PDB file of C-alpha atoms in Angstrom:
ATOM      1  CA  MET A   1       0.000   0.000   0.000  1.00 79.00           C
ATOM      2  CA  ILE A   2       1.224   3.484  -0.782  1.00 79.00           C
ATOM      3  CA  VAL A   3      -0.097   6.322   1.377  1.00 76.00           C
ATOM      4  CA  TYR A   4       0.588   9.906   0.381  1.00 72.00           C
ATOM      5  CA  PHE A   5      -0.242  12.740   2.761  1.00 68.00           C
ATOM      6  CA  ARG A   6      -0.760  15.851   0.669  1.00 65.00           C
ATOM      7  CA  LYS A   7       0.520  18.931   2.479  1.00 62.00           C
ATOM      8  CA  GLU A   8       2.193  20.984  -0.229  1.00 57.00           C
ATOM      9  CA  GLY A   9       4.498  23.803   0.794  1.00 60.00           C
ATOM     10  CA  ARG A  10       4.640  22.792   4.475  1.00 67.00           C
ATOM     11  CA  ALA A  11       0.905  23.628   4.714  1.00 67.00           C
ATOM     12  CA  LEU A  12       1.633  27.342   4.452  1.00 72.00           C
ATOM     13  CA  GLY A  13      -0.731  27.801   1.502  1.00 72.00           C
ATOM     14  CA  GLU A  14       0.006  28.351  -2.162  1.00 74.00           C
ATOM     15  CA  VAL A  15       0.447  32.147  -2.034  1.00 78.00           C
ATOM     16  CA  THR A  16       2.880  31.984   0.881  1.00 78.00           C
ATOM     17  CA  LYS A  17       4.758  29.110  -0.748  1.00 78.00           C
ATOM     18  CA  TYR A  18       5.282  31.177  -3.917  1.00 78.00           C
ATOM     19  CA  LEU A  19       6.357  34.234  -1.909  1.00 85.00           C
ATOM     20  CA  VAL A  20       8.968  32.079  -0.147  1.00 80.00           C
ATOM     21  CA  TYR A  21      10.180  30.461  -3.395  1.00 80.00           C
ATOM     22  CA  ASN A  22      10.466  33.839  -5.118  1.00 84.00           C
ATOM     23  CA  ALA A  23      12.380  35.319  -2.167  1.00 83.00           C
ATOM     24  CA  ARG A  24      14.767  32.354  -2.251  1.00 81.00           C
ATOM     25  CA  LYS A  25      15.379  32.743  -6.000  1.00 81.00           C
ATOM     26  CA  ARG A  26      15.946  36.505  -5.754  1.00 84.00           C
ATOM     27  CA  ALA A  27      18.155  36.450  -2.673  1.00 82.00           C
ATOM     28  CA  ALA A  28      21.506  38.200  -2.856  1.00 82.00           C
ATOM     29  CA  GLY A  29      24.097  35.467  -3.316  1.00 78.00           C
ATOM     30  CA  GLY A  30      21.451  33.044  -4.591  1.00 78.00           C
ATOM     31  CA  ASP A  31      19.415  30.376  -2.886  1.00 82.00           C
ATOM     32  CA  THR A  32      21.348  28.684  -0.084  1.00 82.00           C
ATOM     33  CA  ALA A  33      20.599  25.770   2.219  1.00 83.00           C
ATOM     34  CA  SER A  34      21.717  27.827   5.230  1.00 83.00           C
ATOM     35  CA  ASP A  35      18.933  30.368   4.573  1.00 82.00           C
ATOM     36  CA  TYR A  36      16.262  27.922   3.357  1.00 79.00           C
ATOM     37  CA  PHE A  37      14.159  27.825   6.542  1.00 81.00           C
ATOM     38  CA  LYS A  38      15.085  31.398   7.550  1.00 84.00           C
ATOM     39  CA  ARG A  39      13.340  32.783   4.453  1.00 83.00           C
ATOM     40  CA  THR A  40      10.242  30.723   5.200  1.00 82.00           C
ATOM     41  CA  GLU A  41      10.139  31.965   8.789  1.00 85.00           C
ATOM     42  CA  PHE A  42      10.694  35.581   7.689  1.00 85.00           C
ATOM     43  CA  ILE A  43       7.776  35.504   5.238  1.00 83.00           C
ATOM     44  CA  ALA A  44       5.358  33.068   6.908  1.00 82.00           C
ATOM     45  CA  GLY A  45       6.336  33.607  10.536  1.00 83.00           C
ATOM     46  CA  VAL A  46       6.862  29.842  11.008  1.00 79.00           C
ATOM     47  CA  LYS A  47       9.085  27.147   9.558  1.00 77.00           C
ATOM     48  CA  ASP A  48       6.292  24.607   9.007  1.00 73.00           C
ATOM     49  CA  MET A  49       2.531  24.649   9.627  1.00 68.00           C
ATOM     50  CA  ARG A  50       1.950  20.918   9.318  1.00 71.00           C
ATOM     51  CA  PHE A  51       0.470  19.254  12.361  1.00 70.00           C
ATOM     52  CA  GLN A  52       1.563  15.620  12.172  1.00 77.00           C
ATOM     53  CA  ALA A  53       0.003  14.336  15.416  1.00 78.00           C
ATOM     54  CA  LEU A  54      -3.327  13.517  13.750  1.00 79.00           C
ATOM     55  CA  MET A  55      -1.803  12.148  10.539  1.00 83.00           C
ATOM     56  CA  PRO A  56      -1.505   8.527  11.828  1.00 91.00           C
ATOM     57  CA  ASP A  57      -5.270   8.429  12.468  1.00 91.00           C
ATOM     58  CA  THR A  58      -5.771   7.612   8.791  1.00 89.00           C
ATOM     59  CA  LEU A  59      -3.332   4.711   9.071  1.00 92.00           C
ATOM     60  CA  HIS A  60      -5.127   3.397  12.162  1.00 95.00           C
ATOM     61  CA  TRP A  61      -8.485   3.741  10.360  1.00 94.00           C
ATOM     62  CA  LEU A  62      -7.043   1.572   7.555  1.00 93.00           C
ATOM     63  CA  GLY A  63      -6.013  -1.022  10.151  1.00 95.00           C
ATOM     64  CA  ILE A  64      -2.276  -0.542   9.711  1.00 94.00           C
ATOM     65  CA  THR A  65      -0.253  -1.718  12.720  1.00 96.00           C
ATOM     66  CA  LYS A  66       3.190  -1.858  11.124  1.00 95.00           C
ATOM     67  CA  ILE A  67       5.021  -0.414   8.160  1.00 95.00           C
ATOM     68  CA  ASP A  68       7.685  -2.640   6.641  1.00 95.00           C
ATOM     69  CA  ARG A  69       9.413   0.095   4.628  1.00 93.00           C
ATOM     70  CA  MET A  70       8.838   3.826   4.961  1.00 91.00           C
ATOM     71  CA  LEU A  71      10.189   6.312   2.456  1.00 89.00           C
ATOM     72  CA  SER A  72      10.075   9.764   4.021  1.00 87.00           C
ATOM     73  CA  MET A  73      12.727  12.237   5.100  1.00 88.00           C
ATOM     74  CA  SER A  74      10.408  13.780   7.668  1.00 85.00           C
ATOM     75  CA  HIS A  75      11.354  13.061  11.258  1.00 85.00           C
ATOM     76  CA  HIS A  76       8.061  14.699  12.288  1.00 84.00           C
ATOM     77  CA  LYS A  77       6.050  12.224  10.227  1.00 86.00           C
ATOM     78  CA  HIS A  78       8.134   9.256  11.433  1.00 91.00           C
ATOM     79  CA  ASP A  79       7.842  10.260  15.085  1.00 91.00           C
ATOM     80  CA  ALA A  80       4.067  10.830  14.862  1.00 91.00           C
ATOM     81  CA  ILE A  81       3.557   7.364  13.367  1.00 94.00           C
ATOM     82  CA  VAL A  82       5.794   5.578  15.885  1.00 95.00           C
ATOM     83  CA  GLU A  83       4.369   7.499  18.858  1.00 94.00           C
ATOM     84  CA  SER A  84       0.860   6.452  17.771  1.00 95.00           C
ATOM     85  CA  GLY A  85       1.862   2.788  18.209  1.00 96.00           C
ATOM     86  CA  ILE A  86       2.578   1.832  14.603  1.00 96.00           C
ATOM     87  CA  VAL A  87       5.880  -0.022  14.167  1.00 96.00           C
ATOM     88  CA  ILE A  88       8.205   1.088  11.360  1.00 95.00           C
ATOM     89  CA  LYS A  89      10.601  -1.761  10.553  1.00 95.00           C
ATOM     90  CA  GLU A  90      12.833   0.072   8.049  1.00 94.00           C
ATOM     91  CA  ARG A  91      13.289   3.646   6.895  1.00 91.00           C
ATOM     92  CA  VAL A  92      14.273   3.903   3.264  1.00 91.00           C
ATOM     93  CA  PRO A  93      16.284   6.955   2.222  1.00 89.00           C
ATOM     94  CA  ILE A  94      15.635   8.762  -1.044  1.00 87.00           C
ATOM     95  CA  PRO A  95      18.311   7.405  -3.406  1.00 88.00           C
ATOM     96  CA  GLU A  96      20.881  10.131  -4.088  1.00 85.00           C
ATOM     97  CA  GLU A  97      20.721   9.508  -7.842  1.00 89.00           C
ATOM     98  CA  LEU A  98      17.005  10.378  -7.826  1.00 88.00           C
ATOM     99  CA  ILE A  99      17.468  13.792  -6.217  1.00 87.00           C
ATOM    100  CA  PRO A 100      17.542  16.482  -8.927  1.00 88.00           C
ATOM    101  CA  GLU A 101      20.440  18.945  -8.733  1.00 87.00           C
ATOM    102  CA  ASP A 102      17.986  21.861  -8.435  1.00 81.00           C
ATOM    103  CA  SER A 103      16.625  20.265  -5.234  1.00 83.00           C
ATOM    104  CA  ARG A 104      19.998  20.190  -3.467  1.00 86.00           C
ATOM    105  CA  VAL A 105      19.401  23.404  -1.495  1.00 85.00           C
ATOM    106  CA  GLU A 106      16.151  22.097  -0.021  1.00 84.00           C
ATOM    107  CA  ILE A 107      17.500  18.588   0.632  1.00 86.00           C
ATOM    108  CA  ASP A 108      20.684  19.901   2.302  1.00 86.00           C
ATOM    109  CA  ALA A 109      18.664  22.295   4.476  1.00 85.00           C
ATOM    110  CA  LYS A 110      16.401  19.459   5.581  1.00 84.00           C
ATOM    111  CA  ILE A 111      19.299  17.097   6.337  1.00 85.00           C
ATOM    112  CA  ALA A 112      21.015  19.827   8.383  1.00 83.00           C
ATOM    113  CA  SER A 113      17.843  20.351  10.424  1.00 80.00           C
ATOM    114  CA  GLY A 114      17.497  16.644  11.250  1.00 82.00           C
ATOM    115  CA  TYR A 115      15.566  15.077   8.390  1.00 84.00           C
ATOM    116  CA  PHE A 116      16.383  11.441   7.567  1.00 87.00           C
ATOM    117  CA  SER A 117      18.907  10.686   4.820  1.00 83.00           C
ATOM    118  CA  ALA A 118      21.524   8.116   3.890  1.00 80.00           C
ATOM    119  CA  ALA A 119      23.821  10.934   2.774  1.00 72.00           C
ATOM    120  CA  LYS A 120      26.569  12.376   4.930  1.00 64.00           C
ATOM    121  CA  LYS A 121      25.032  14.405   7.741  1.00 66.00           C
ATOM    122  CA  VAL A 122      25.093  18.019   6.579  1.00 62.00           C
ATOM    123  CA  THR A 123      25.707  20.430   9.449  1.00 63.00           C
ATOM    124  CA  GLU A 124      24.967  24.129   9.766  1.00 63.00           C
ATOM    125  CA  ALA A 125      28.737  24.714   9.481  1.00 66.00           C
ATOM    126  CA  ASP A 126      28.734  22.864   6.138  1.00 65.00           C
ATOM    127  CA  LEU A 127      25.890  25.061   4.897  1.00 60.00           C
ATOM    128  CA  VAL A 128      27.688  28.288   5.732  1.00 58.00           C
ATOM    129  CA  HIS A 129      30.748  27.180   3.773  1.00 48.00           C
ATOM    130  CA  THR A 130      29.020  25.725   0.680  1.00 48.00           C
ATOM    131  CA  LYS A 131      28.109  28.879  -1.237  1.00 48.00           C
ATOM    132  CA  GLY A 132      29.151  28.434  -4.835  1.00 48.00           C
ATOM    133  CA  ARG A 133      30.500  24.918  -4.272  1.00 44.00           C
ATOM    134  CA  ASN A 134      29.477  21.773  -6.052  1.00 44.00           C
ATOM    135  CA  TRP A 135      27.558  19.002  -4.207  1.00 41.00           C
ATOM    136  CA  ASP A 136      30.325  16.495  -5.023  1.00 45.00           C
ATOM    137  CA  ASP A 137      32.970  18.800  -3.492  1.00 45.00           C
ATOM    138  CA  ILE A 138      31.059  18.833  -0.204  1.00 42.00           C
ATOM    139  CA  HIS A 139      29.893  15.237   0.102  1.00 44.00           C
ATOM    140  CA  HIS A 140      32.584  13.087  -1.469  1.00 40.00           C
TER     141      HIS A 140
END
């Protein structure tokens, strides 16, 4: 079974999402992972509006008691599911080769803030020093 929880743009709404994306694209020095969440907080006032605590209710309603393999970077989603009593046997990372180059800023920002990944743990210090550098220079 595949379950997709639709919460586009961290549940901030389409207009706010576009304001954030445009601010990121127009930022002096370009879009950077170190400023990814800062821009969202500046425009929206919060980093993320999703409320994950009720999300597992749908899984319980479907009778799900365990998940063999879960593909999600979100530690919030993972924690909400596990705390609701559903067992997750394995977390599956997004394969690096499937992450588009133009998504690197977002992915690196998420990894640095604690999201799940099989890649090298990106730290805030890494983000500050990556401006203008290639992904391969940083991670290999």
